[in-house]
Coordinates of C-alpha atoms and ligand atoms in Angstrom, one line a residue:
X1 CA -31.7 36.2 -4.3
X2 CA -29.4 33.9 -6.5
X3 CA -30.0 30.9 -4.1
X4 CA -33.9 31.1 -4.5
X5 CA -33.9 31.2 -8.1
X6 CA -32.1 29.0 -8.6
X7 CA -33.9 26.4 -6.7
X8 CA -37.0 27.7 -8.1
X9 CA -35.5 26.7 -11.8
X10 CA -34.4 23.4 -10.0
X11 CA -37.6 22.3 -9.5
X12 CA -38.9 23.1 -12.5
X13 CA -36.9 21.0 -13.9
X14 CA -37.0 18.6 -11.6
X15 CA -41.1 18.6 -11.4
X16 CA -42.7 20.1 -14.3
X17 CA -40.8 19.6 -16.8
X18 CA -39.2 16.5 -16.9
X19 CA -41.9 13.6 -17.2
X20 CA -40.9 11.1 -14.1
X21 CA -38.1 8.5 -14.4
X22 CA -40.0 4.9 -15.2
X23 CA -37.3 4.0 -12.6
X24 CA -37.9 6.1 -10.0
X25 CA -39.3 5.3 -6.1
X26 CA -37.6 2.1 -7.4
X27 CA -33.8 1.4 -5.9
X28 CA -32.7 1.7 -8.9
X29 CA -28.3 2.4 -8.7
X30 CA -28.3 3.1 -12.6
X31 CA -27.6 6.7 -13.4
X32 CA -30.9 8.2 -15.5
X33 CA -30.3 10.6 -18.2
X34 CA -32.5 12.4 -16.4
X35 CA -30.2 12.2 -13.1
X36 CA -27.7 13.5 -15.8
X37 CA -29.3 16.7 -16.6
X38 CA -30.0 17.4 -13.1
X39 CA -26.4 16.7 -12.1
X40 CA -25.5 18.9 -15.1
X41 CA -28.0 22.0 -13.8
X42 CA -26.4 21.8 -9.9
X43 CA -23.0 21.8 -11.0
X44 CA -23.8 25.2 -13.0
X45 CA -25.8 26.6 -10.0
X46 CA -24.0 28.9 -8.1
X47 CA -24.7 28.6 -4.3
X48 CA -27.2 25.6 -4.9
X49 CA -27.5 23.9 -1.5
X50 CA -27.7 20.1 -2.3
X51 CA -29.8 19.3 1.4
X52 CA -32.4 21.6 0.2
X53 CA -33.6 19.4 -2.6
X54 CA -34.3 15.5 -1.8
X55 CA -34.7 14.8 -5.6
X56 CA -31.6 16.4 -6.9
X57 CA -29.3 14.5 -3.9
X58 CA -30.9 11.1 -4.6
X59 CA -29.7 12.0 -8.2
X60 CA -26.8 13.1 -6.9
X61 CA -25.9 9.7 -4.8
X62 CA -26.8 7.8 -7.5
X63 CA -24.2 9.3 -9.6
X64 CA -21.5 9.0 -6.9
X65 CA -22.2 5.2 -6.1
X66 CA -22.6 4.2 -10.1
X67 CA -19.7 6.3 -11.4
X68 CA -17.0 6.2 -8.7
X69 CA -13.7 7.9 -9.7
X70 CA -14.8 9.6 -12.2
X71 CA -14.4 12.9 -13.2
X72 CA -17.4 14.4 -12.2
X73 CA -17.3 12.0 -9.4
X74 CA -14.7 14.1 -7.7
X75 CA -16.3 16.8 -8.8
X76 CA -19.3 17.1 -7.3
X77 CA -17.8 15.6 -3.9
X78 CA -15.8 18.6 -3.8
X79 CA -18.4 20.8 -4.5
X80 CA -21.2 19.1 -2.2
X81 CA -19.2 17.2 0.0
X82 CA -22.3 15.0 0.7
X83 CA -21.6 13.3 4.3
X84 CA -23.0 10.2 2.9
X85 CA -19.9 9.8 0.9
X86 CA -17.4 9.9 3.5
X87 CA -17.1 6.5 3.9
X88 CA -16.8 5.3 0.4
X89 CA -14.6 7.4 -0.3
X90 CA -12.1 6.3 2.3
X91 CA -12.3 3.0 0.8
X92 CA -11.9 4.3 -2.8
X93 CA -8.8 6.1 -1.8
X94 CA -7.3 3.1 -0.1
X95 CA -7.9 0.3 -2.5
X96 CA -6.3 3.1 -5.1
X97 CA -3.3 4.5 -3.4
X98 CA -1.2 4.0 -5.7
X99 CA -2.8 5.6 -8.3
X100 CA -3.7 9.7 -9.2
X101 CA -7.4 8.9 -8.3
X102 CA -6.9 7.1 -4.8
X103 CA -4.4 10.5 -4.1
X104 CA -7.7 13.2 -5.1
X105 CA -9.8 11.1 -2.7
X106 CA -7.7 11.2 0.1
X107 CA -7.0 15.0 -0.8
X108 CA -10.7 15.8 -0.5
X109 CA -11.2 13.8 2.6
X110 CA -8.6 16.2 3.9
X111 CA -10.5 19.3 2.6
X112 CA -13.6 17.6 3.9
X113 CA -12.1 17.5 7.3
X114 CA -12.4 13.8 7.7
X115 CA -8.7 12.7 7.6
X116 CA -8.7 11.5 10.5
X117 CA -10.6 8.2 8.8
X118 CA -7.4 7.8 7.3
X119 CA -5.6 8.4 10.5
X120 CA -7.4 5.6 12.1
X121 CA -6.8 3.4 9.3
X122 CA -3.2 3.5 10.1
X123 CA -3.5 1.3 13.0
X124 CA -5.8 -1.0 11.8
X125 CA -4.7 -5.0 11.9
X126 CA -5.2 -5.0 8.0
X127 CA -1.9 -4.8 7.1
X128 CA -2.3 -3.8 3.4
X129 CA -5.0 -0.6 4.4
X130 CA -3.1 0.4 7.4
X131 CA 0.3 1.0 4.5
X132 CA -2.2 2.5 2.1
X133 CA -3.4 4.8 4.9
X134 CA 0.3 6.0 5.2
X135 CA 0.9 6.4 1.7
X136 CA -1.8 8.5 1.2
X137 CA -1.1 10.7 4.1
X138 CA 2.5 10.9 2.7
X139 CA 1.0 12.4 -0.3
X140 CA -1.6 14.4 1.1
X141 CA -1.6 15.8 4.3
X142 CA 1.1 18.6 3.8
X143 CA 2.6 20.1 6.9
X144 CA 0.3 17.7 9.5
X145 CA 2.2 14.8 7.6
X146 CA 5.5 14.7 10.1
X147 CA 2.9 14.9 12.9
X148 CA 1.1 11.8 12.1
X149 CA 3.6 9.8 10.5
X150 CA 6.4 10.3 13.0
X151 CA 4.7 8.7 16.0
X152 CA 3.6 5.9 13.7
X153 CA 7.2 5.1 12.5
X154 CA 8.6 5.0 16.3
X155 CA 5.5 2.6 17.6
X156 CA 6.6 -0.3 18.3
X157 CA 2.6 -1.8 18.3
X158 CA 2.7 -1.0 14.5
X159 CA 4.3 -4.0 12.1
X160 CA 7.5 -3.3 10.5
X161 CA 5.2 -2.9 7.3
X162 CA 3.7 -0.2 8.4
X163 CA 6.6 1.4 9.9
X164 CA 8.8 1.3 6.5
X165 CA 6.1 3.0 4.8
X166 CA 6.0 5.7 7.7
X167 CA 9.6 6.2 7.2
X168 CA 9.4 6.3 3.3
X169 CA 6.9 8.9 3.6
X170 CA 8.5 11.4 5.9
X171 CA 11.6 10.7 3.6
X172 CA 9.8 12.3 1.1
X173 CA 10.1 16.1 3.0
X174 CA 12.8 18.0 4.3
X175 CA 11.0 18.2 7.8
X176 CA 10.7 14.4 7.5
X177 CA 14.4 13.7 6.9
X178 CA 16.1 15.9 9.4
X179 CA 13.6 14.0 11.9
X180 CA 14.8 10.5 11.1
X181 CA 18.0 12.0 11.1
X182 CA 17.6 13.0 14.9
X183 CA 17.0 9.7 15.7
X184 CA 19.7 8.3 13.5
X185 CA 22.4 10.2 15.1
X186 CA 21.2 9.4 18.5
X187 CA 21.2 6.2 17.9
X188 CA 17.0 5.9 18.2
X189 CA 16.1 4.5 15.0
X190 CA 15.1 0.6 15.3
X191 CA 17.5 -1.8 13.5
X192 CA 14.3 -3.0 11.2
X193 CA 14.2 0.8 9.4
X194 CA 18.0 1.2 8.9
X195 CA 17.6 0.0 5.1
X196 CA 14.6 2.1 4.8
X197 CA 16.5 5.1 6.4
X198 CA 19.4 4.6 4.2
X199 CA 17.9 5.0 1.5
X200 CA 15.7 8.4 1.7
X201 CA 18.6 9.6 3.7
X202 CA 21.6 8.7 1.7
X203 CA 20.0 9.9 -1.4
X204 CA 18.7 13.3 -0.2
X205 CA 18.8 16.4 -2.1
X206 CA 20.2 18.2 0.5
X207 CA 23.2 18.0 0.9
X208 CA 23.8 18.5 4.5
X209 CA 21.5 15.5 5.2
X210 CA 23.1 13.3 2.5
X211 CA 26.7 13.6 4.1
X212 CA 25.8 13.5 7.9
X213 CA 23.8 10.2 6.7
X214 CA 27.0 8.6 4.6
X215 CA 28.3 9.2 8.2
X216 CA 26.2 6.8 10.3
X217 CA 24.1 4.9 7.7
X218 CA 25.2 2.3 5.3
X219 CA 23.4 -0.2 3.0
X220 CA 24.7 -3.9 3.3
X221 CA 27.6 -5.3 1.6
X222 CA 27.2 -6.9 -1.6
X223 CA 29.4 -10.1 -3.1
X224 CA 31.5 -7.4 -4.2
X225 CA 32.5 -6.3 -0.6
X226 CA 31.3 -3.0 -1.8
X227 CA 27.5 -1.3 0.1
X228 CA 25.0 -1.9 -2.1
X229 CA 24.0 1.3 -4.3
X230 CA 21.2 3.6 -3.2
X231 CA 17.5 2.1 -4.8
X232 CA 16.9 5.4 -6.3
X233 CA 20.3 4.5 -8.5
X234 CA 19.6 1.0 -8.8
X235 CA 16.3 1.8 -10.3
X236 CA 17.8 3.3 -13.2
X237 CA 19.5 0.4 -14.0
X238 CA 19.1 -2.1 -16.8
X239 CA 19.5 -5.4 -16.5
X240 CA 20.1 -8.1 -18.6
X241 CA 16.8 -11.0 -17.9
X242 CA 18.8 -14.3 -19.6
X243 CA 21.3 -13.4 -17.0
X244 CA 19.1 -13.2 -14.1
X245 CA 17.1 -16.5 -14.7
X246 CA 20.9 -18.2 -14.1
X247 CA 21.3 -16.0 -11.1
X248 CA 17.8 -17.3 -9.5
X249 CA 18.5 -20.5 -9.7
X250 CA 22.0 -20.4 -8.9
X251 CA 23.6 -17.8 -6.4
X252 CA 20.4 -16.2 -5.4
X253 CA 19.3 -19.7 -4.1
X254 CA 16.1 -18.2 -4.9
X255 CA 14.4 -21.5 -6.1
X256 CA 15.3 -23.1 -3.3
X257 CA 11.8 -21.2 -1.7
X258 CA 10.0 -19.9 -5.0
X259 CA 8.6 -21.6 -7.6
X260 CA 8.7 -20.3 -11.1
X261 CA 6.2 -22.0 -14.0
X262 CA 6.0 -25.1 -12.1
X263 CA 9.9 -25.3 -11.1
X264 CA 11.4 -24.8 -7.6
X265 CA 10.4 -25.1 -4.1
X266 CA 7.2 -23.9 -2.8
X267 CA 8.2 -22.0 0.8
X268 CA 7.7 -18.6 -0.3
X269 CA 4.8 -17.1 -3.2
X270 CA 4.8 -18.6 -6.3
X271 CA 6.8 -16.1 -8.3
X272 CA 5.0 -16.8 -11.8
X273 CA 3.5 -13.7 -12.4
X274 CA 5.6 -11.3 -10.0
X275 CA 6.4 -9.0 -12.6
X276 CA 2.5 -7.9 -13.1
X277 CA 2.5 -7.3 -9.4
X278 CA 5.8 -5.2 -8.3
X279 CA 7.4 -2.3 -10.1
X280 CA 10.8 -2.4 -10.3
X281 CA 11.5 -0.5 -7.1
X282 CA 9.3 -2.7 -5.0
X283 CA 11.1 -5.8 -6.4
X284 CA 14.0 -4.4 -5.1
X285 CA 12.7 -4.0 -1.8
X286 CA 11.5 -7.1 -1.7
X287 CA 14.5 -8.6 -2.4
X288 CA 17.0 -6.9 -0.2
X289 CA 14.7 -5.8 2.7
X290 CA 11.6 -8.6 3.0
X291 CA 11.0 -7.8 6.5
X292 CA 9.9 -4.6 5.3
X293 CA 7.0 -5.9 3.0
X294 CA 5.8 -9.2 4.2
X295 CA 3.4 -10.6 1.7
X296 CA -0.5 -11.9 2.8
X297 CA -0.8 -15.3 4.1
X298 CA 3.0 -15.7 4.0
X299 CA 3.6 -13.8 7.7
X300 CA 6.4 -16.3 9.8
X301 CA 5.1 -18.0 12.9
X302 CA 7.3 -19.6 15.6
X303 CA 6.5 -22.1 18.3
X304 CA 8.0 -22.7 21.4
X305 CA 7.6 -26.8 22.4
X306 CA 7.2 -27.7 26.2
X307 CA 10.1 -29.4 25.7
X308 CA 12.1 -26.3 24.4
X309 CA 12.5 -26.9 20.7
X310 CA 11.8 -23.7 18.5
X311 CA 10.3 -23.9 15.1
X312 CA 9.7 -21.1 12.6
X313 CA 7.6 -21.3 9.9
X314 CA 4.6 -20.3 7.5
X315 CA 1.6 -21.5 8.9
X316 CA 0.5 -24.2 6.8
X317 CA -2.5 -25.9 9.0
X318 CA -4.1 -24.7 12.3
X319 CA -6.7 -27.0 13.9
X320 CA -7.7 -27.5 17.7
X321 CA -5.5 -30.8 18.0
X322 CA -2.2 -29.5 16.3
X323 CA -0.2 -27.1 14.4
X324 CA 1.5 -27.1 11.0
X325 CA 4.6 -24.5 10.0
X326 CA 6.7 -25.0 6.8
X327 CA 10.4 -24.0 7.5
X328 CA 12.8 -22.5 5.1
X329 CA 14.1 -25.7 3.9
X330 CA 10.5 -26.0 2.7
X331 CA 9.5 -29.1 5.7
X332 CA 6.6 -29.1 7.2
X333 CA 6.3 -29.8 11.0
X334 CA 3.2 -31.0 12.8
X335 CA 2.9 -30.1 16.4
X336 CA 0.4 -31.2 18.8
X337 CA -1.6 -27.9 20.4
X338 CA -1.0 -29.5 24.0
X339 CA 3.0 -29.8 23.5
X340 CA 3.2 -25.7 22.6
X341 CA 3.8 -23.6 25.2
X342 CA 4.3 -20.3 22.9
X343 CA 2.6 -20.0 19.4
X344 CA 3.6 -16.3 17.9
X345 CA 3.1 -14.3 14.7
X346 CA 6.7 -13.1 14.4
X347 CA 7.1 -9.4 12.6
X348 CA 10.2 -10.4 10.3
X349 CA 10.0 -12.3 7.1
X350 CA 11.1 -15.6 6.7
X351 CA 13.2 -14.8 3.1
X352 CA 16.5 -14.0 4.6
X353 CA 17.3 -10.8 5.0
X354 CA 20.8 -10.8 4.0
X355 CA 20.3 -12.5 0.6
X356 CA 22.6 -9.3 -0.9
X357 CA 25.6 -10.4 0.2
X358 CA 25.6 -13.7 -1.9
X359 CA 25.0 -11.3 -5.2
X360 CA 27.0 -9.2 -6.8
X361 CA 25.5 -5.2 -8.2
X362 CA 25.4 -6.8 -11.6
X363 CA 23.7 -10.2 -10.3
X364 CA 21.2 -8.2 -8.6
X365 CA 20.1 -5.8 -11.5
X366 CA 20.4 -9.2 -13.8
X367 CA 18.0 -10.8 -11.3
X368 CA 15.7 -7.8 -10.4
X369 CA 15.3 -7.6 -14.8
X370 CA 14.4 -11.2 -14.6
X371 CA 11.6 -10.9 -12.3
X372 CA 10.2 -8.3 -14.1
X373 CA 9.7 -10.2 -16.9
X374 CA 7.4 -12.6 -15.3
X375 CA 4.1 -11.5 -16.1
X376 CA 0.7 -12.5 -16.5
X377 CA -0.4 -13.8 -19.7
X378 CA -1.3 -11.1 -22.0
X379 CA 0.4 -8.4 -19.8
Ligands
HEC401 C1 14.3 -19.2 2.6 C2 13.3 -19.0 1.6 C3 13.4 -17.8 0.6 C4 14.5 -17.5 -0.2 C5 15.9 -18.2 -0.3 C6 14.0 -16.5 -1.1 N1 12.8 -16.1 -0.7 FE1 11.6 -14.7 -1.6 N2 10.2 -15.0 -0.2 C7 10.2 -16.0 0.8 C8 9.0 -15.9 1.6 C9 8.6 -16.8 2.7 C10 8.3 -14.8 1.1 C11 6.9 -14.3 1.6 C12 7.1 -13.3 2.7 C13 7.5 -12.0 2.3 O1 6.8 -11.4 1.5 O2 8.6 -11.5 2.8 C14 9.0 -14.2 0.0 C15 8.7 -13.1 -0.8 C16 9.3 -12.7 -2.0 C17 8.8 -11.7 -2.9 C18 7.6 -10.9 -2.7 C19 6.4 -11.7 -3.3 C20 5.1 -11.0 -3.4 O3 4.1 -11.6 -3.8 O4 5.0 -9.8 -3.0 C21 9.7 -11.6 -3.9 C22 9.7 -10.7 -5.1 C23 10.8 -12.6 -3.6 N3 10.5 -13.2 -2.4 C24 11.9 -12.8 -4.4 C25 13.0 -13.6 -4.1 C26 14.2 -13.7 -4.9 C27 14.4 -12.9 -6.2 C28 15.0 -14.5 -4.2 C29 16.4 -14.8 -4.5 C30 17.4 -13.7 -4.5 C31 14.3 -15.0 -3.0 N4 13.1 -14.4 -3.0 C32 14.8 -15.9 -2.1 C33 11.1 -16.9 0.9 C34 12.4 -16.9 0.3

């Protein structure tokens, strides 16, 4: 039988005639060149069961936790599907989702049978997995996708995050569109996803979906009185960057809560090196719907005093004696713990959401080309 000569040759190699690794018994993570040729012989072994030799899955493991996302990497999981690596993998493929690699690990946790790590990651309070999770599934879980997603998209426990990227997922498929579109035109679809809606619906391929969508869905109004273009148009626009500086600092009011190299008010991120971060579509959408993709440690908080007054804020300070939010003016307020009566993470951004209408299409692609230009040194 193949199996049994081929494990027969295994340990040959293996045992007799390889002298041992000076390395081995040790915990040693680094990848042997003898770990090499055995990973080399299993791979070409037809059949080879990788639980019936302890040496060759040590060598095996070794390989995977030293040379994650390589080639071979992804490889041999697909081959062994060791259940070892389950784990890792899920957090490979979510601190890469945006790239082809984080996409094959998600694809073989699906073929591995152990999407439903991903699944669960959907929910979690990490705001930045729990999008990644949806992304992935968007990519990877073919017809189940519409199944998973949809729920997620209409929960009203999940943040508007997480919701957006539902909804940009399902946009992505047929089956996914003409089920937003069900709730569009029966008027289900929370107010907080109608940009995100617009957008995958407006600009469908189909053309059924694209006019019943111009029907009940509309971006916002620019300066120009006019909706704003689709992203997947304004995307394919060039701006011009000397333009957009004057635009940030004038109509877009933008460095009234941004600071740029030093200048402007601190409220929002410090906008320095945003181009290294976003790619041109995600600038948009951060620009003209922040709710959508509120950024770490910047999430809005509002109090409610005993005596009725309602601040809103970033969290600056939190200590047992007394609270400190930042408004949107950029001043702080300091409120004792024993004069709050409510203190609440709110789900909405506190960059205006409407920040469109003071730009014109030309302002905004001038602006949007501006930002991108803001990179890290070196980049
Ligand atoms: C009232 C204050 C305010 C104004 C005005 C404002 N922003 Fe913001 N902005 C914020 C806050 C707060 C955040 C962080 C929360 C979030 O991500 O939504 C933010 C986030 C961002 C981000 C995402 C940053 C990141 O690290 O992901 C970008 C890009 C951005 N703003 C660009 C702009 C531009 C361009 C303008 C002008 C058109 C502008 N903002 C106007 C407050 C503001």
């Amino acid at each position: 039988m193949r199996l049994v000569s081929a494990t027969t040759a295994l340990s040959y190699l293996l045992f007799i005639f390889l002298p041992p690794s000076p390395l081995q018994g040790q915990e040693a993570e680094e990848v042997t060149p003898k770990d090499k040729l055995i990973i080399e012989t299993v791979l070409r072994l037809q059949n080879f069961d990788l639980e019936s030799s302890a040496p060759a899955k040590a060598a095996v493991m070794r390989y995977l936790r030293a040379e994650q996302g390589s080639e071979r990497y992804f490889e041999l999981i697909e081959r062994f599907q060791p259940a070892e690596i389950v784990e890792s993998l899920v957090q490979y493929s979510l601190a890469n989702a945006s790239e082809t690699g984080g996409v094959r690990a998600a694809e073989l946790l699906f073929a591995m049978d152990k999407g439903d790590y991903l699944v669960e990651t959907t929910t979690s309070d990490n705001e930045t997995n729990a999008r990644a999770a949806v992304q992935l599934i968007g990519h990877v879980a073919g017809k189940q996708t519409v199944s998973i997603l949809l729920p997620l998209m209409q929960n009203d426990a999940a943040s508007v995050g997480v919701r957006t990227s539902a909804l940009k997922a399902l946009g992505k498929r047929l089956t996914g569109q003409q089920q937003i579109m069900k709730l569009v035109t029966t008027g289900n679809l929370a107010d907080d996803l109608k940009f995100a809606a617009a957008n995958a619906l407006l600009g469908s391929t189909n053309k059924e979906i694209a006019t019943t969508a111009a029907k009940h869905l509309e971006l916002p109004a620019t300066a120009d009185s006019q909706p704003l273009p689709a992203l997947s148009a304004l995307v394919q626009r060039k701006g011009d960057a000397k333009a957009g500086l004057k635009v940030f600092q004038t109509a877009g009011t933008c460095n009234k809560c941004h600071k740029v190299r030093g200048e402007g008010r601190e409220v929002g991120p410090d906008l320095s090196e945003i181009g290294s971060k976003l790619s041109r579509e995600a600038m948009y959408v951060s620009i003209l719907d922040p709710s959508a993709a509120v950024s770490h440690n910047f999430e809005t908080y509002s109090i409610l005093t005993l005596d009725g007054l309602a601040i809103t804020g970033l969290l600056i300070s939190q200590t047992d004696k007394a609270v400190t939010l930042r408004n949107s003016e950029g001043i702080d307020k300091t409120i004792d713990q024993e004069d709050i009566e409510i203190f609440k993470k709110q789900k909405t951004s506190l960059m205006p959401q409407d920040l469109q209408k003071l730009l014109t299409v030309d302002q905004l692609v001038n602006l949007v080309e501006y930002t991108l230009t803001l990179k890290k040194p070196g980049n």
